[in-house]
Coordinates of C-alpha atoms and ligand atoms in Angstrom, one line a residue:
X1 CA 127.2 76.7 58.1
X2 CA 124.7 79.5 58.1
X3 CA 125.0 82.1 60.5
X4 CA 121.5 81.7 62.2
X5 CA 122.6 77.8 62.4
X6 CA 123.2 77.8 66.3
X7 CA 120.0 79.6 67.2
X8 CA 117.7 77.7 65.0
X9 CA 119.5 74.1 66.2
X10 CA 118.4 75.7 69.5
X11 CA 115.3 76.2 69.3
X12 CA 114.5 73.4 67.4
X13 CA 115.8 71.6 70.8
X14 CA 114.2 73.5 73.1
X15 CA 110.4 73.3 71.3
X16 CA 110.9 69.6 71.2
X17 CA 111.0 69.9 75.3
X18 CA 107.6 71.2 75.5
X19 CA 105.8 68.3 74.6
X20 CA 108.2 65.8 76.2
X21 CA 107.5 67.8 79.7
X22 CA 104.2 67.8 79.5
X23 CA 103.6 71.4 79.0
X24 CA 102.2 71.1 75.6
X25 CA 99.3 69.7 73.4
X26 CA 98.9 69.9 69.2
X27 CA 100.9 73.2 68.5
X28 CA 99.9 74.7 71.4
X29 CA 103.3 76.6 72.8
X30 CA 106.2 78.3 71.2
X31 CA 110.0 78.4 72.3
X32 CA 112.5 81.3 70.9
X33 CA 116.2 81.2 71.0
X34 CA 118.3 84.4 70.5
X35 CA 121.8 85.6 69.4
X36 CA 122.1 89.1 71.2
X37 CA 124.9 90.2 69.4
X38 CA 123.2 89.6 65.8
X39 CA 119.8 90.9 67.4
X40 CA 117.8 88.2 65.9
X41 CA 116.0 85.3 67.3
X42 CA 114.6 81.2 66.1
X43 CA 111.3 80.9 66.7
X44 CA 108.3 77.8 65.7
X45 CA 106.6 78.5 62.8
X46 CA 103.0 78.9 63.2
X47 CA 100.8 75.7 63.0
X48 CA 103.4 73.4 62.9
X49 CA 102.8 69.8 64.9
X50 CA 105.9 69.1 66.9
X51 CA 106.4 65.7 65.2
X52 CA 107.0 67.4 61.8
X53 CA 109.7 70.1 63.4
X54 CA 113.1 70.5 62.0
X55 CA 115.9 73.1 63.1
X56 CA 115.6 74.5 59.6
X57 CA 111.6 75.5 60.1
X58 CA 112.6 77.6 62.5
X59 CA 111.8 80.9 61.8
X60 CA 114.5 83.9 62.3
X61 CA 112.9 87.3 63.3
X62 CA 114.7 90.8 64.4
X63 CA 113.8 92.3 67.5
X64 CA 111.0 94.7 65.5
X65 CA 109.3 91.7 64.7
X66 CA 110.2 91.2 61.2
X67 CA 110.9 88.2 60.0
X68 CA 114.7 88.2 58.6
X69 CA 114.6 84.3 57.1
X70 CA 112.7 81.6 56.5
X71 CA 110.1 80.4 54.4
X72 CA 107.1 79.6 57.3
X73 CA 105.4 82.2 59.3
X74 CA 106.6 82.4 62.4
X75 CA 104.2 81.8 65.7
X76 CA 101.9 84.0 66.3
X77 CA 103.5 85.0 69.5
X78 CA 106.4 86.6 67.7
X79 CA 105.7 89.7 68.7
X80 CA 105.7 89.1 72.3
X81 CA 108.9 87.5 71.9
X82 CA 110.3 90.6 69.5
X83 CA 109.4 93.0 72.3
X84 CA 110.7 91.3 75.4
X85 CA 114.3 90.4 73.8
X86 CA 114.2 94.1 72.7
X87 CA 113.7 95.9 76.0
X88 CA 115.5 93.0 78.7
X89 CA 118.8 93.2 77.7
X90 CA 120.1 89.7 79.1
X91 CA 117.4 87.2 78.1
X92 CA 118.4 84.7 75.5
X93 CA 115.1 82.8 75.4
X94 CA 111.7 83.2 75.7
X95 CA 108.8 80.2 76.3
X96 CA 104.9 80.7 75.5
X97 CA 102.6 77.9 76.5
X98 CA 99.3 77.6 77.8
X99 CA 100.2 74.4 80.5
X100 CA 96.9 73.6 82.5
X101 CA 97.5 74.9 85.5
X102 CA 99.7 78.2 84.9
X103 CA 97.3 78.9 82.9
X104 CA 94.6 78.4 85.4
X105 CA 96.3 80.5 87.5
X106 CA 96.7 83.5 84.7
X107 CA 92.8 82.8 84.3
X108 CA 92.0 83.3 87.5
X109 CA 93.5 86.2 87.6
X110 CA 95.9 84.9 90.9
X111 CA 99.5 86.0 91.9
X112 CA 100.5 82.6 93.0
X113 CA 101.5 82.6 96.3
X114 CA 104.9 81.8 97.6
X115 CA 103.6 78.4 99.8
X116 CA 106.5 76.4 100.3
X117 CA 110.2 76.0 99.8
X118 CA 110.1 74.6 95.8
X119 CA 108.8 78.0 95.2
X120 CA 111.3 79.4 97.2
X121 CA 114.0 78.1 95.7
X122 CA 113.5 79.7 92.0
X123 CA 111.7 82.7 93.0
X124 CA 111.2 84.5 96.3
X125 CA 108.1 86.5 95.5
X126 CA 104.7 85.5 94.0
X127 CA 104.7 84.4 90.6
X128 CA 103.3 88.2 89.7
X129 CA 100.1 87.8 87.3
X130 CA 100.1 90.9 84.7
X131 CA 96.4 92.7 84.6
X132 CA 94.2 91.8 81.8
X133 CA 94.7 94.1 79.2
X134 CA 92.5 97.0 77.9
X135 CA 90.3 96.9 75.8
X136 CA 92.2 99.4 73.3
X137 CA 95.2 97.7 73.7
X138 CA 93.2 94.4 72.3
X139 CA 91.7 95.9 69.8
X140 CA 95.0 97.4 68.9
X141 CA 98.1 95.2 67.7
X142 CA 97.4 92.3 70.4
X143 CA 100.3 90.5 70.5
X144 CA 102.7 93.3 70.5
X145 CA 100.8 94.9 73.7
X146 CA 101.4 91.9 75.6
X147 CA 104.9 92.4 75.7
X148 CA 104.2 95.5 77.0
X149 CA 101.5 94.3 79.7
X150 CA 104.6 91.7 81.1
X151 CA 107.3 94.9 81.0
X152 CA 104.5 97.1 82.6
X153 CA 103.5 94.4 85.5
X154 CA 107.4 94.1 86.4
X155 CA 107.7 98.0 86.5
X156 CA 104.7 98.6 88.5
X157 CA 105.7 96.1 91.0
X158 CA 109.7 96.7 90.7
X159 CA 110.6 93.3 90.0
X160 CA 113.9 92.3 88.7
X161 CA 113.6 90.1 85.1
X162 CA 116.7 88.5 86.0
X163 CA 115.3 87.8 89.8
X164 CA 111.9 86.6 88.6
X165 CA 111.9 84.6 84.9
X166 CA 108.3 83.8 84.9
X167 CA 104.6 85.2 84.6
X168 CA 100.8 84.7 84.2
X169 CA 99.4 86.9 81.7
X170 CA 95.9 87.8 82.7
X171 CA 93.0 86.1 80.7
X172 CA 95.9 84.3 79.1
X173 CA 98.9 82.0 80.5
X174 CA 102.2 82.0 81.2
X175 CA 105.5 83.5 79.5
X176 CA 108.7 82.2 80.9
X177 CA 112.1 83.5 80.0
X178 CA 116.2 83.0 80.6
X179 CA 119.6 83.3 79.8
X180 CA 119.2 80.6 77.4
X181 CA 116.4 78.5 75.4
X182 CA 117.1 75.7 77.6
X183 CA 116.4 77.7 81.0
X184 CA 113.9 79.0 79.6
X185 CA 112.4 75.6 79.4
X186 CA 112.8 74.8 82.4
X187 CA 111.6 77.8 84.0
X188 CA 108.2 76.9 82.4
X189 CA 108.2 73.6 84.2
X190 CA 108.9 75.0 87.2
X191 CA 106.9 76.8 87.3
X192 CA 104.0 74.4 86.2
X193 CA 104.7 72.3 88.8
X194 CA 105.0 74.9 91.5
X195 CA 101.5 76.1 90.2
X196 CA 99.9 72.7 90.0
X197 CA 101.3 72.7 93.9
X198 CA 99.3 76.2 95.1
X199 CA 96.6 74.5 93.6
X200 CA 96.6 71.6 95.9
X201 CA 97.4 73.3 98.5
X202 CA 94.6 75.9 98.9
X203 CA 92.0 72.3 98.2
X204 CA 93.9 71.0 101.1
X205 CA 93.8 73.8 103.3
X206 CA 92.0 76.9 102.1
X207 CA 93.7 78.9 104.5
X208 CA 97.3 77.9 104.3
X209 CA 99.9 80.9 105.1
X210 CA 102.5 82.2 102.6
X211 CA 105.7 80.8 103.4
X212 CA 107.5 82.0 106.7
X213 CA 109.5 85.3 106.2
X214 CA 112.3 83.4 107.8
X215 CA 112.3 80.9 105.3
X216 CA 112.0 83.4 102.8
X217 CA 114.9 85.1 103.7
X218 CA 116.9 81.5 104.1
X219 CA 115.5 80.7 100.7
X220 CA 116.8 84.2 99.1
X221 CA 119.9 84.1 100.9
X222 CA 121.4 80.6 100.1
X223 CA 120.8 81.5 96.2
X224 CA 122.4 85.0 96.4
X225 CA 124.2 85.9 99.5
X226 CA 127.5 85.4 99.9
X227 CA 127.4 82.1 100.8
X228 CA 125.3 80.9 98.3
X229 CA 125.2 77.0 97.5
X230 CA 121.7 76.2 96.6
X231 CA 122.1 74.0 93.2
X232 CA 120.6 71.3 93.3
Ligands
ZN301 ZN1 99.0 82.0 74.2

């Protein structure tokens, strides 16, 4: 059994879930796995259909981006990937895809607002939306800059990684991340369907409020406080 064995067989698992959930079309959307204490993570190769996936594609990359083994290149998100796993200590995966109506969020250039209690119960703030980036920093090496225009947006706005596991990327779409591949994965559902939610909600009612403060506070306290039992 090779080493990278586990993280590949991970990722491999975890890619597979994009398409099944919706949140995918052709090779659109890439999932990384990591293994912190090897500093090294399992990534989809570049151009590669889902249907023709295989744990041993997967392509193993260092946290500088290089690629440490494989034979494919790996997506060309890696970079992204390389630079979040490097500077948030206690992620183990990372998810890229362009889902419809993230990514019409991230487009519009919206924070989502917090409008009702399915939001509250995986994030009690806005789903932050990072600023597009500068135009040096596109001209510049792209993908490596977004990593930094996610770490910069949670700075600026002193938010937790660990508290909030998801963005929009300006211009772009969303990045979702976790302890694992897996809740990784389903952090980018979530927050698909929460988005797809705002969206109906402002056609509804243009002027809907943000969620009470009250419920807010409920919301924050039953996943944290002492008493904590949300799980559902
Ligand atoms: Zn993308």
């Amino acid at each position: 059994m090779g080493k990278y064995d586990n993280i590949r067989q991970a990722a491999y698992l975890a890619n597979m879930q994009l398409p099944k959930l919706g949140l995918v079309m052709f090779t659109f959307g890439n999932v990384s796995a990591a293994d912190r204490s090897l500093q090294v993570f399992a990534i989809k190769p570049s151009g590669v259909p889902y249907e023709d996936l295989a744990p041993e594609k997967m392509v193993v990359v260092d946290f500088a981006g290089k690629v440490i083994e494989g034979d494919l290149r790996p997506s060309s998100d890696t970079k992204t990937h390389a630079v979040l796993y490097k500077h948030w200590d206690n992620i183990g995966g990372i998810v890229h895809t362009h889902s419809t109506y993230a990514t019409a969020w991230a487009q519009a250039q919206r924070d989502i607002p917090i409008f009702g209690t399915t939001h509250a119960d995986h994030n009690t703030t806005d789903i932050p939306c990072a600023a597009p980036m500068d135009d040096n920093m596109i001209m510049g090496d792209y993908e490596y800059q977004t990593g930094f225009q996610i770490i910069d947006c949670f700075k600026e706005r002193d938010l937790s990684y660990e508290e909030v596991e998801m963005v929009l990327v300006g211009n772009h779409a969303p990045f979702t991340w976790g302890k694992t591949a897996d809740k990784a994965v389903y952090n980018s559902g979530v927050l698909e369907a929460i988005a797809q939610m705002a969206v109906l909600t402002e056609q509804i009612n243009p002027d809907a409020p943000r969620l009470k403060d009250a419920l807010i506070k409920k919301h924050f306290e039953r996943k944290h406080g002492p008493d904590s039992y949300y799980g559902q």
